[in-house]
């Protein structure tokens, strides 16, 4: 062996022997001076605290801290000066292992290099007045502390090791509670000038992380593990934790923090970052008052999140400042009103929207930027969307979209509307309260344009083709302009205004009043008959919650319950055989009633004015109307109304012009047909320049008498009469009929099917003999001169027979 190697080995061996001798000597010294050393340690500690540090006894554990000297402190407790008031030990440990610097013992000082705390409870308590038991670490006697300060940095702990430790930070004044079960915390600490730097390995269970105990805990029952690097600045009294990856549950978060431990500060900030994490995993880390709301939403694929929690130490703030940023790309987002597919946006949350207002829900805001998605197959785009004041949430944003209407069919599920073709373009600024995550009291400003649409309104089977309209929302009002609807061959142009539409739409649809102006060159009224029928109730399909479907049902309900006032101008309207020109109508639809406030039409060469009501009952509907008829062709009039359901006097029997006042009621079918024998009411009429052609009862009289006179074409002078309608019968009030063939008086009952009993008083005198008499009274007296036949027309076996009307029957 070479000489230099031998010398080196001897030197090393000597140093090792010296080290062992020093260690053995130190161990002997500690063991021999156990009580004195413990007293020295406690004296050094107690001079630096406002309180009391107690240790039952100390044991030497030689091998644990080699080359240092280890001692085990048993039944350790730290109590502040006001412990007798609040009864919370700052520290209570069954076992604390302390490793001492062996060399320091040789010069008579105590230098602690490692502390291991096992099976302990640490309780940092602040009462409702702001007093904290951590104040015991504020030096109570500067002079005594200076006297005991021997420059050895005796409390510069190099290694810390916590095992099975309950750590609680309880701030009663600010309603904060942080509670952890520290399964393991191992750290190495270095002490550069006026600071320390530490590397720690952490494994803990979070029992409570409540910034406001009244609102619940963050990270409730979550595990937290990983490596941390921390720094402390003596001058600034700030602990800085570098942002490093930590595992919370099964997810990796990058977490960093700044904690100000200066007296009366208690300020801190926490920075959090997570990439590619599932939304429910984030929501479940938050306090219940937040997570319960967030979990009503869903995001299918992982997202990126950054956030910060900041408490500036201002005692007036009950909650810390929370800021969160979320990045979502090409994801599926579930909201209470449906799903947003292929969704991308950048979202921000802050619980301090306005700096001069307190932090909290009322001052919180959520912002979404550059939101793009498909909503029920319709693409939407929102540049900026905000939800402010989470106590009474208010949502607002500008929504734009352009899509084919057919894409909405799957959402309506063929229950309210069905689209065959057409496009929709919308640009709407929307604002609404959010009540239980549903929009209420909306305010909308903007326009929706629908073009070239084929739409079927399924509850009433109304099929609109090639239709277009502009919906103009002006805050609470809705105006519909540039509207063209085609229903079969009928074309309608419409302008519509609805005041306070959005105020009443959700809450009081029966208060909605719709004012509609309609015009048309040509209407076929039979195409509108579905309006008379009942709504077709379809069996609802069991399906997931569908906002579009619910909106369509709400719209359908609003349309049915609202009050609609229509003013209609039509050049030509056709209903079966009825043809009307220059129609001007004022109609109201209220509840199950259709009210004809005023209808004026030109028909059969004359004018007809009508008002009335149809009460929708289902398959059969009640109708009541008043009509004023002026100088219409009686032939065309009877033809248009299908002879009013009877075949005795038809349009083929009549000529002349009719004027009448009609007050009647009856029933019509859902297809608009008059129900036979259902009419009741009164008709006061005037026939001018009239003729009765081929009227069977009169022709029967002609076969019985007056064979020389033409009773097949009887021309009448002006005739006034009153008819009372009674279902299947008509009461004929006494009338004096003067014609070219004969004069007669008539009264009685005419039955459409049976029950006819009409009395006829027919003078045999030829009317021509009285034609030259100018005086009306004289002509009336001459009218009944001579022989008068008293006949009656009665129903026998379904046929009308002429019989003598005996005197005793006439006098009844």
Short mmCIF file of N, CA and C in Angstrom, two decimals, residues 385-388 393-397 430-434 439:
data_model
loop_
_atom_site.label_atom_id
_atom_site.label_comp_id
_atom_site.label_asym_id
_atom_site.label_seq_id
_atom_site.Cartn_x
_atom_site.Cartn_y
_atom_site.Cartn_z
N UNK A 385 -71.34 36.74 -23.20
CA UNK A 385 -72.55 36.40 -22.44
C UNK A 385 -72.19 36.47 -20.97
N UNK A 386 -73.00 37.16 -20.17
CA UNK A 386 -72.70 37.33 -18.75
C UNK A 386 -73.87 36.88 -17.89
N UNK A 387 -73.52 36.37 -16.73
CA UNK A 387 -74.50 36.10 -15.67
C UNK A 387 -74.00 36.81 -14.43
N UNK A 388 -74.72 37.85 -14.00
CA UNK A 388 -74.27 38.67 -12.87
C UNK A 388 -75.21 38.50 -11.69
N UNK A 393 -79.76 36.05 -10.06
CA UNK A 393 -78.98 36.02 -11.31
C UNK A 393 -79.68 36.72 -12.47
N UNK A 394 -78.88 37.50 -13.19
CA UNK A 394 -79.35 38.19 -14.39
C UNK A 394 -78.41 37.81 -15.53
N UNK A 395 -78.97 37.23 -16.59
CA UNK A 395 -78.17 36.80 -17.74
C UNK A 395 -78.41 37.75 -18.89
N UNK A 396 -77.35 38.03 -19.66
CA UNK A 396 -77.51 38.87 -20.83
C UNK A 396 -76.38 38.60 -21.82
N UNK A 397 -76.74 38.77 -23.11
CA UNK A 397 -75.75 38.57 -24.15
C UNK A 397 -76.38 38.73 -25.52
N UNK A 430 -80.31 39.50 -25.50
CA UNK A 430 -81.26 38.92 -24.54
C UNK A 430 -80.81 39.23 -23.12
N UNK A 431 -81.78 39.52 -22.30
CA UNK A 431 -81.54 39.72 -20.87
C UNK A 431 -82.69 39.07 -20.11
N UNK A 432 -82.36 38.30 -19.08
CA UNK A 432 -83.42 37.60 -18.36
C UNK A 432 -82.96 37.28 -16.95
N UNK A 433 -83.93 37.28 -16.02
CA UNK A 433 -83.66 36.74 -14.70
C UNK A 433 -83.54 35.23 -14.81
N UNK A 434 -82.78 34.65 -13.89
CA UNK A 434 -82.66 33.19 -13.86
C UNK A 434 -83.26 32.70 -12.55
N UNK A 439 -84.90 30.75 -17.50
CA UNK A 439 -85.01 32.16 -17.82
C UNK A 439 -86.42 32.66 -17.54
#
